[in-house]
Tab-separated table of C-alpha atoms in Angstrom:
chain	number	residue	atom	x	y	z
A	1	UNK	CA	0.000	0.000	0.000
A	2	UNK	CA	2.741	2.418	0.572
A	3	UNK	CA	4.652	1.562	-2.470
A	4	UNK	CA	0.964	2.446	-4.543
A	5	UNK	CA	0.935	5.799	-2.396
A	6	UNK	CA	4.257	6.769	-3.584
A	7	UNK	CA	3.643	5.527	-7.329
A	8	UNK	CA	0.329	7.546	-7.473
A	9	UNK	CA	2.369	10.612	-6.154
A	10	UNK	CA	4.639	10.395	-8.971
A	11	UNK	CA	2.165	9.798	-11.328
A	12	UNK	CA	0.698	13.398	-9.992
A	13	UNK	CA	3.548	15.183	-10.265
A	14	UNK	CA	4.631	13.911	-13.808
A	15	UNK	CA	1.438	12.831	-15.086
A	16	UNK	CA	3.349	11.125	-18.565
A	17	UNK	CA	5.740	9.025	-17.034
A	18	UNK	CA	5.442	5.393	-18.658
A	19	UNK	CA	8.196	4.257	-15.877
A	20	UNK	CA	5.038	5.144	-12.965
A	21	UNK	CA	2.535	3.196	-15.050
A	22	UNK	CA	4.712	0.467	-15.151
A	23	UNK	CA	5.261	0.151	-11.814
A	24	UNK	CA	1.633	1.288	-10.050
A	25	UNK	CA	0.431	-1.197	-12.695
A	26	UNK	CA	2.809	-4.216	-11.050
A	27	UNK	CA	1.855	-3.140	-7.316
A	28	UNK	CA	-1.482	-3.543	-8.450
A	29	UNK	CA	-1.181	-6.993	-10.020
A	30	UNK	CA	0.597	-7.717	-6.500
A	31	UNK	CA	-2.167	-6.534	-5.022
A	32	UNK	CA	-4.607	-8.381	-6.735
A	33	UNK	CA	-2.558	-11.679	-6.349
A	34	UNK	CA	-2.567	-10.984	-2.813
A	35	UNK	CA	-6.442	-10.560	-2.408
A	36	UNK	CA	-7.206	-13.372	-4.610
A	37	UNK	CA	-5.166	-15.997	-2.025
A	38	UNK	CA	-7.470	-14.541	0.591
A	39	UNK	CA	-10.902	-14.216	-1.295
A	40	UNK	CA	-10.800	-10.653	-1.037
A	41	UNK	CA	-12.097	-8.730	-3.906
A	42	UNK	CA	-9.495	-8.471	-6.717
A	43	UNK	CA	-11.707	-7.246	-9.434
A	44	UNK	CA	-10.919	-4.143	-8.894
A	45	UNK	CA	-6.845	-3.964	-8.569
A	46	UNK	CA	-6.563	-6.353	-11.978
A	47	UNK	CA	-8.943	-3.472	-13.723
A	48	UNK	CA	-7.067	-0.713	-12.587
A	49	UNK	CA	-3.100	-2.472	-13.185
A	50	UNK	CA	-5.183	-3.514	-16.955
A	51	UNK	CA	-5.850	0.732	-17.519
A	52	UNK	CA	-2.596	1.489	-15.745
A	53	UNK	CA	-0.496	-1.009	-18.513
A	54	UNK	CA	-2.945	0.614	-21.151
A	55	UNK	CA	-1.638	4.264	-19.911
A	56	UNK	CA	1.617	3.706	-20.379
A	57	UNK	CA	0.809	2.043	-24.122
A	58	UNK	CA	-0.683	5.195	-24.983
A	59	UNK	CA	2.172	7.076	-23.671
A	60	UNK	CA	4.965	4.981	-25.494
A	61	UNK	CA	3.460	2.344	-27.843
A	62	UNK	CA	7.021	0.997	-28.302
A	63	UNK	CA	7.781	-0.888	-25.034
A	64	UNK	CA	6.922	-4.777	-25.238
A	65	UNK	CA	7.471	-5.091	-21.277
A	66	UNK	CA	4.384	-2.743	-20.801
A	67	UNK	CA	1.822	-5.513	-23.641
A	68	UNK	CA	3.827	-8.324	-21.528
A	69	UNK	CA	1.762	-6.927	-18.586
A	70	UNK	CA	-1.281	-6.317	-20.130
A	71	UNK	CA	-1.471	-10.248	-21.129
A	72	UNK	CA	-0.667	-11.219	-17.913
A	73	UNK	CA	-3.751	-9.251	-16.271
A	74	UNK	CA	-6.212	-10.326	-19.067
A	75	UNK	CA	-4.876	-14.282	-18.395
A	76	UNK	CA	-5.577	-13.617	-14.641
A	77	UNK	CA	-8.591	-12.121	-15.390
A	78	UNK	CA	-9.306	-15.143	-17.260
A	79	UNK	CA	-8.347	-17.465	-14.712
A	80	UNK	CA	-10.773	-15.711	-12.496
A	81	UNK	CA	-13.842	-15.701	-15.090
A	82	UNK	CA	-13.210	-19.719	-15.111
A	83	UNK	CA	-13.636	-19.994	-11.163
A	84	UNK	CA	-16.710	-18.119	-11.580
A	85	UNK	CA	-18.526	-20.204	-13.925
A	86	UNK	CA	-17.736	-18.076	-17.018
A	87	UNK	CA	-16.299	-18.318	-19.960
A	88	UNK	CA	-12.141	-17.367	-19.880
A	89	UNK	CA	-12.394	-17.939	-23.916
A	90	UNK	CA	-12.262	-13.886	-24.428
A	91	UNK	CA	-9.869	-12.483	-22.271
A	92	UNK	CA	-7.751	-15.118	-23.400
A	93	UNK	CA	-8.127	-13.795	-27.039
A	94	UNK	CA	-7.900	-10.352	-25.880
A	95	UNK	CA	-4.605	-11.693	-23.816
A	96	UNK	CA	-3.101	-13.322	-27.187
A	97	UNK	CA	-3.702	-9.938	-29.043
A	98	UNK	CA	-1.789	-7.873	-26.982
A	99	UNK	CA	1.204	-10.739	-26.498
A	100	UNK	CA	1.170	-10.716	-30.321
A	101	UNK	CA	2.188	-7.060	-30.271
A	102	UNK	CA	4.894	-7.386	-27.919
A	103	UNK	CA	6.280	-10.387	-29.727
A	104	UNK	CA	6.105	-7.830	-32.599
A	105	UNK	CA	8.150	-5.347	-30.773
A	106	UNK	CA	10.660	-7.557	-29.918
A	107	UNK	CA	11.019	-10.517	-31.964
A	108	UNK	CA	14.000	-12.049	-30.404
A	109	UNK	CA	14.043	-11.690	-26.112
A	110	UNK	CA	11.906	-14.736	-26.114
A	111	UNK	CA	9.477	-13.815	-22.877
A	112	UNK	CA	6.311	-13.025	-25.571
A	113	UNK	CA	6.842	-16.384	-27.319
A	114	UNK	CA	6.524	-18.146	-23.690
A	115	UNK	CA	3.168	-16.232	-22.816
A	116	UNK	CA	1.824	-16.659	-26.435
A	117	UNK	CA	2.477	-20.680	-25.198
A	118	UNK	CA	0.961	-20.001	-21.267
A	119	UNK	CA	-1.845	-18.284	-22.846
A	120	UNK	CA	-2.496	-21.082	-25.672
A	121	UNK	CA	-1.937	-24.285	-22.478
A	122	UNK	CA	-4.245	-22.447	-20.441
A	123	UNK	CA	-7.043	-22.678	-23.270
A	124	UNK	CA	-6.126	-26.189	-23.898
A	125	UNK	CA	-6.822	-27.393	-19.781
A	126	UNK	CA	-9.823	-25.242	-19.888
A	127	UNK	CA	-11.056	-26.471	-23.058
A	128	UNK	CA	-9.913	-30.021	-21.644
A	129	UNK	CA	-12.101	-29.579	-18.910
A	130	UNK	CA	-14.937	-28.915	-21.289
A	131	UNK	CA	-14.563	-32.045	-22.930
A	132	UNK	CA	-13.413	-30.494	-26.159
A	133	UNK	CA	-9.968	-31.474	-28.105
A	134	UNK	CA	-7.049	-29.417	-26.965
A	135	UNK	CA	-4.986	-30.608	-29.890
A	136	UNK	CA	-4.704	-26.995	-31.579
A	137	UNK	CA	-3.684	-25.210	-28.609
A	138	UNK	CA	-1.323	-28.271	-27.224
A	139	UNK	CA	0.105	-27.763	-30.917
A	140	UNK	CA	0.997	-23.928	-30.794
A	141	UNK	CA	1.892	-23.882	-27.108
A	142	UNK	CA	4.395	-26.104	-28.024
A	143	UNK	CA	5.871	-24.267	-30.721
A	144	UNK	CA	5.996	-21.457	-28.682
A	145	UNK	CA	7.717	-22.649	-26.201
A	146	UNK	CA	10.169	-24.003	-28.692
A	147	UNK	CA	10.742	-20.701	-29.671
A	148	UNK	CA	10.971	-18.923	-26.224
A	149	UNK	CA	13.368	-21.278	-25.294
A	150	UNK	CA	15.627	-20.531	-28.612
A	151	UNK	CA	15.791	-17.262	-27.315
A	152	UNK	CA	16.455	-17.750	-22.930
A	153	UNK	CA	17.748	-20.985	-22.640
A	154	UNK	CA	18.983	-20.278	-19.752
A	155	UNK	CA	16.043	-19.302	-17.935
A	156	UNK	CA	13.590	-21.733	-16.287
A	157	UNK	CA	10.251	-20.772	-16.728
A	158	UNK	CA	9.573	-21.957	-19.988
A	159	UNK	CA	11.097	-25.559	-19.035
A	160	UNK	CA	8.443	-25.427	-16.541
A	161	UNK	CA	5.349	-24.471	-18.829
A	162	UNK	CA	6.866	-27.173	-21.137
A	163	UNK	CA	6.418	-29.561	-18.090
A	164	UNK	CA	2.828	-28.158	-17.403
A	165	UNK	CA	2.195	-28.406	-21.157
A	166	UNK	CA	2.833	-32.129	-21.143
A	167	UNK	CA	0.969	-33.012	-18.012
A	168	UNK	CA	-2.135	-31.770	-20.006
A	169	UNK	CA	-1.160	-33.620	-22.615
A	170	UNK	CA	-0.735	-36.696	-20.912
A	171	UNK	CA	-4.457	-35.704	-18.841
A	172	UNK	CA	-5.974	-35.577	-22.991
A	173	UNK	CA	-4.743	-39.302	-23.196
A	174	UNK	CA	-5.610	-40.385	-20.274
A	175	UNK	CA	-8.823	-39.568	-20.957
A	176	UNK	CA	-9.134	-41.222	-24.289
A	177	UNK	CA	-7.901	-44.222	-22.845
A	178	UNK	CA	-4.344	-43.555	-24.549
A	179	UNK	CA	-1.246	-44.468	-23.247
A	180	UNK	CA	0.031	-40.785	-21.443
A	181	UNK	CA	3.485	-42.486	-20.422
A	182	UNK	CA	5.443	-40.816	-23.200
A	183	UNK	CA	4.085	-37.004	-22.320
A	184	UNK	CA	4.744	-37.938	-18.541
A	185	UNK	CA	8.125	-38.559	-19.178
A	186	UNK	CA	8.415	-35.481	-21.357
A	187	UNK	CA	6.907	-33.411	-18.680
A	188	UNK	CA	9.683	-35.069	-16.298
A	189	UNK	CA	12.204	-34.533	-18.409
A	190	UNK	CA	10.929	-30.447	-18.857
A	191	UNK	CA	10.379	-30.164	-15.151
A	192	UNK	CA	14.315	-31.657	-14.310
A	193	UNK	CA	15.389	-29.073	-17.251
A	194	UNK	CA	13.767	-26.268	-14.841
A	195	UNK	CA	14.878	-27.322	-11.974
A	196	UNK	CA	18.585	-27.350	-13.074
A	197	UNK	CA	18.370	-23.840	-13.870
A	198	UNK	CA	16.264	-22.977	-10.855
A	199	UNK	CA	15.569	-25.693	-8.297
A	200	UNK	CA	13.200	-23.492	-5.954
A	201	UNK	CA	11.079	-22.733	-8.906
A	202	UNK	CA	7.931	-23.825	-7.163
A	203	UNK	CA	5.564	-24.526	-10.232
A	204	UNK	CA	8.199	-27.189	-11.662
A	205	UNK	CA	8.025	-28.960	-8.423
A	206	UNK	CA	4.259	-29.092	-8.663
A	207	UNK	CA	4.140	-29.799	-12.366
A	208	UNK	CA	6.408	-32.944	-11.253
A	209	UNK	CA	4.006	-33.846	-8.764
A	210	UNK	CA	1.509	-33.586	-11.288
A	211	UNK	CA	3.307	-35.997	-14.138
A	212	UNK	CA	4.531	-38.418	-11.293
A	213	UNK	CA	0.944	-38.787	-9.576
A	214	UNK	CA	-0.798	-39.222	-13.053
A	215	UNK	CA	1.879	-41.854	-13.674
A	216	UNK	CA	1.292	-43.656	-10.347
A	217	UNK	CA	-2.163	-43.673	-11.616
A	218	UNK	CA	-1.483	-45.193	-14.806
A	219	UNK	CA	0.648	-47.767	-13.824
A	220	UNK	CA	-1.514	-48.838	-11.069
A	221	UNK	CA	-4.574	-48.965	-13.585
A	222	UNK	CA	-2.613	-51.364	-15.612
A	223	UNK	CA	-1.221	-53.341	-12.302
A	224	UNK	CA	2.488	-52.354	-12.868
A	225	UNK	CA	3.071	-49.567	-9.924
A	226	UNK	CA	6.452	-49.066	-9.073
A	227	UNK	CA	8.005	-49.135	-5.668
A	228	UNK	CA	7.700	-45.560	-3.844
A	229	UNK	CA	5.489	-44.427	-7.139
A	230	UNK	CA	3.037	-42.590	-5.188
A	231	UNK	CA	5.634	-41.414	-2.225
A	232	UNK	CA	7.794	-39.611	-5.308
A	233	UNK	CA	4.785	-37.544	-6.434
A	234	UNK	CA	3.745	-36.718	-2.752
A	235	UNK	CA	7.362	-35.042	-1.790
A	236	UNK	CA	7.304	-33.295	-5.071
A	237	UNK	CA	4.173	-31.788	-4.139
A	238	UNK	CA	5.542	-30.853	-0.332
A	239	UNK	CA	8.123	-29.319	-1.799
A	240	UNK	CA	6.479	-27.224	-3.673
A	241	UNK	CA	4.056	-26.313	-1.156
A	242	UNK	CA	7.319	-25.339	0.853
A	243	UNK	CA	8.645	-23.436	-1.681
A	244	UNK	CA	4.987	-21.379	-1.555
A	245	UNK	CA	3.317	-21.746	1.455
A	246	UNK	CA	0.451	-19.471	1.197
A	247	UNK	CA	-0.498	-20.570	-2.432
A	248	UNK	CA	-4.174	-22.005	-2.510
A	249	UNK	CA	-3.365	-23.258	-6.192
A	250	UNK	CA	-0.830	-25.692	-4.857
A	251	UNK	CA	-2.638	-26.797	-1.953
A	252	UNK	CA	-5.491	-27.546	-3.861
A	253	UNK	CA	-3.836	-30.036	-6.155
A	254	UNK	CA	-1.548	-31.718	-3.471
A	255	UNK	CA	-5.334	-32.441	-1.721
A	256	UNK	CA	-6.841	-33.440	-5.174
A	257	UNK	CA	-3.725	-35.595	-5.010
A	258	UNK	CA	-4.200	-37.151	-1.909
A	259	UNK	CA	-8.151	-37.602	-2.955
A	260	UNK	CA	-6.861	-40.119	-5.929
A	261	UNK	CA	-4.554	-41.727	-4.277
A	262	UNK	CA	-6.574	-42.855	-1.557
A	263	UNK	CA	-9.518	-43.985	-3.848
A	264	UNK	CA	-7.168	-46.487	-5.525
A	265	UNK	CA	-6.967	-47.977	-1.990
A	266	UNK	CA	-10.584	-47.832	-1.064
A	267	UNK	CA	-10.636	-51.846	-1.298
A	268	UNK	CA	-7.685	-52.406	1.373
A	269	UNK	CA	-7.983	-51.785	4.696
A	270	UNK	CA	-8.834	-48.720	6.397
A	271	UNK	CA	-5.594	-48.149	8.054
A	272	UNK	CA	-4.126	-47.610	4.520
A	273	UNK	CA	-6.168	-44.737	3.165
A	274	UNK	CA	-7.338	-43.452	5.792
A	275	UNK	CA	-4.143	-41.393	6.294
A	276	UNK	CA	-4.041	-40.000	2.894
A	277	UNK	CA	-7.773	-38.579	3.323
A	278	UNK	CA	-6.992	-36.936	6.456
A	279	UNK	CA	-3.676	-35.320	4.696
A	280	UNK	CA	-6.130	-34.059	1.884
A	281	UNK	CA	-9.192	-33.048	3.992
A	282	UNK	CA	-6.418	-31.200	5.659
A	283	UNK	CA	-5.102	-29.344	3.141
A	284	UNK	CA	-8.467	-28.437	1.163
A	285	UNK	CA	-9.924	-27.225	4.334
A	286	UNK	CA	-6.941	-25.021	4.659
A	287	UNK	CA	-7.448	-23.250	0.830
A	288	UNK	CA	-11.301	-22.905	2.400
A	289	UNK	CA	-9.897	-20.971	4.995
A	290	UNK	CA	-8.544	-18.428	2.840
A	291	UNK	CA	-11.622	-18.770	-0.037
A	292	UNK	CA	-14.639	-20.307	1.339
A	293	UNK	CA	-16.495	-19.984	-1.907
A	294	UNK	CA	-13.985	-21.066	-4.387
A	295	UNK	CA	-16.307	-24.032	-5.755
A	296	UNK	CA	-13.477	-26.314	-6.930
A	297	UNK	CA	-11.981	-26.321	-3.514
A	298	UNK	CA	-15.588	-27.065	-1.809
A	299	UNK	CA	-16.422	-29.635	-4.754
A	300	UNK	CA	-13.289	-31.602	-4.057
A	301	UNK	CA	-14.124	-31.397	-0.110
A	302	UNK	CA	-17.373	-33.123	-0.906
A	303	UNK	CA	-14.905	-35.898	-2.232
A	304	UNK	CA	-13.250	-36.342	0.791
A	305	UNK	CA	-16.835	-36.313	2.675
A	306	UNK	CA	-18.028	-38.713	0.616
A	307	UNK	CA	-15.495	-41.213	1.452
A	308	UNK	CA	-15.256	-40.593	5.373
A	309	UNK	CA	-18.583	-42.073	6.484
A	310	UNK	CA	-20.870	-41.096	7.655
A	311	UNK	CA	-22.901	-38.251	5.650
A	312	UNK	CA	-22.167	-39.796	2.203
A	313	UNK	CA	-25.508	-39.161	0.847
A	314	UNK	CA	-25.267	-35.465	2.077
A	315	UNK	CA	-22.153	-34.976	0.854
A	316	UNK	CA	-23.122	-36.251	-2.720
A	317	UNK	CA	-26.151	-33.810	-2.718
A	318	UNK	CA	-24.067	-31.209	-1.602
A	319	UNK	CA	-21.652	-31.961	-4.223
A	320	UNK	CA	-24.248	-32.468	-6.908
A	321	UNK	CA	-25.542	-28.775	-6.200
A	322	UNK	CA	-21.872	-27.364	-6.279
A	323	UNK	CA	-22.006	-28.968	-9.547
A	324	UNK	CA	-24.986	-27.912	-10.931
A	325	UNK	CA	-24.279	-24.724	-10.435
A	326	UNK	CA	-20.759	-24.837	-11.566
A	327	UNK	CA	-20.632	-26.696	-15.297
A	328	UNK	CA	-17.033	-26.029	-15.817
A	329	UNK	CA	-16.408	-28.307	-12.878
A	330	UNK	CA	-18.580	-31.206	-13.891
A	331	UNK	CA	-16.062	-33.181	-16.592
A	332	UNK	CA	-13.175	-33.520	-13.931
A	333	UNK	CA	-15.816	-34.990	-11.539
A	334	UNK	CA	-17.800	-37.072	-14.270
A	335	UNK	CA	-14.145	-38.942	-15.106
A	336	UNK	CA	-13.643	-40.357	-11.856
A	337	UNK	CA	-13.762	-43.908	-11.732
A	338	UNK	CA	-15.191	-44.017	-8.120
A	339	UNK	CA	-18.557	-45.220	-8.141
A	340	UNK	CA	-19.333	-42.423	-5.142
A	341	UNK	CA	-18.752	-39.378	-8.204
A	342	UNK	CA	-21.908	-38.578	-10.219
């Protein structure tokens, strides 16, 4: 708050300076970030840092750093239309316009390539959850990233939206009853690439959680798990929960994690999974903490309800209405295998 103070002081006294937009637009995104973890009402900052990026456009069309920013707020935007029910299909356009330009502007530093891919993976897992092909997108995030990484090899990020990439690959084929253990390995491969570079980059720990649990999945479906399978996926998850305590994003996968792995062991006894539900109840009651009405997070602790008996048959109404009024929700529910899911 003191850093926007200052920033709107400047902007006051020299009422053209791109350098102030730049900035009161990134305190604002921090802002927003910051509300958003806490259910707090982020609308607002992400609006203003969108006209505050736009300012500084108008002021000095040249800069790609300033349509970098602009993408970013229309992806979060997005992200936040999707949690809501709505469609993230525009501001996803809107955020691949403005990405274009900066790749434009600057051709060769690489960072507008790897948001043109983030922007095109993003539209592939939501149209994934939709039940619609994400071949296209999978197809141009990946050249993307190709090209971003032509350009920054050196830098991590775009090893771990390669990684990310994969996993939803790997989730597409899974789904069609394809074999996913070529993109896992991929996605391994891209996540050990990022952590090399960087190995507290949080999101390439979690995007190795993701590949290894989806492989522990697979290769239990087919009666081949490995020793420690499911152990390997659970410490890549801790660590990036470490890495990023306070991140409801991560917390809510390592529980959605810990939902799946303890429905494969529903049949043994209850000493077995009944650990792993109490890890996950534990962790998506924590995100509801911070956002009681985020609908994935109270969809997924209808899951655990479900399981813990008693109040099954609540639980699965109460789920069903979370549902119902949710759509974008109801695919990753309507692939489970457990005979408790609608």
């Amino acid at each position: 708050e003191q850093a926007l103070f200052a920033l709107q002081k400047a902007r006051a006294l020299n009422p053209r300076s791109v350098v102030a937009c730049f900035y009161a637009a990134d305190a604002h995104v921090q802002r927003a970030l910051r509300l958003t973890n806490r259910e707090g009402e982020a609308g607002p900052s992400w609006a203003k840092a969108l006209e505050l990026y736009q300012q500084g456009i108008a002021l000095q069309p040249g800069l790609p750093h300033l349509y970098n920013g602009a993408g970013e707020v229309l992806r979060e935007q997005a992200r936040a239309a999707w949690e809501r029910g709505e469609a993230p299909f525009p501001l996803l356009a809107r955020a691949q316009s403005v990405y274009e330009k900066a790749l434009a502007l600057a051709p060769e530093q690489g960072f507008a390539q790897n948001n043109l891919g983030k922007t095109h993976a993003e539209r592939a897992r939501y149209r994934l959850s939709l039940g619609q092909s994400p071949r296209e997108d999978l197809l141009l995030a990946r050249r993307f990233y190709q090209e971003s990484r032509k350009y920054i090899p050196d830098h991590a990020i775009p090893w771990a939206n390669l990684a990310e990439l994969w996993n939803i690959q790997a989730t597409h084929e899974w789904e069609s009853q394809l074999d996913p253990e070529a993109s896992l390995m991929k996605s391994l491969d891209a996540a050990r690439e990022a952590l090399e570079r960087n190995p507290e980059l949080d999101d390439a720990w979690l995007q190795r959680g993701e590949a290894l649990a989806l492989q522990a999945h697979w290769r239990a479906r087919k009666s081949q798990p490995l020793p420690r399978d499911f152990e390997r996926a659970e410490q890549a998850f801790q660590r990036a929960m470490e890495l990023t305590p306070d991140n409801p994003q991560f917390q809510l996968a390592a529980s959605r994690f810990y939902l799946r792995w303890a429905t494969g062991r529903l049949d043994s006894e209850r000493q077995e999974f009944l650990p792993l539900l109490t890890r996950g109840l534990t962790l998506v009651e924590k995100v509801l903490m911070s956002r009681p009405s985020w609908a994935a997070a109270r969809a997924l602790r209808e899951g655990f309800r479900m399981r813990l008996s008693p109040g099954q048959a609540e639980a699965q109404e109460e789920l069903r209405r979370i549902l119902a009024r949710n759509p974008q929700l109801k695919q990753e529910w309507s692939g489970e295998s457990d005979a408790h899911l609608p």
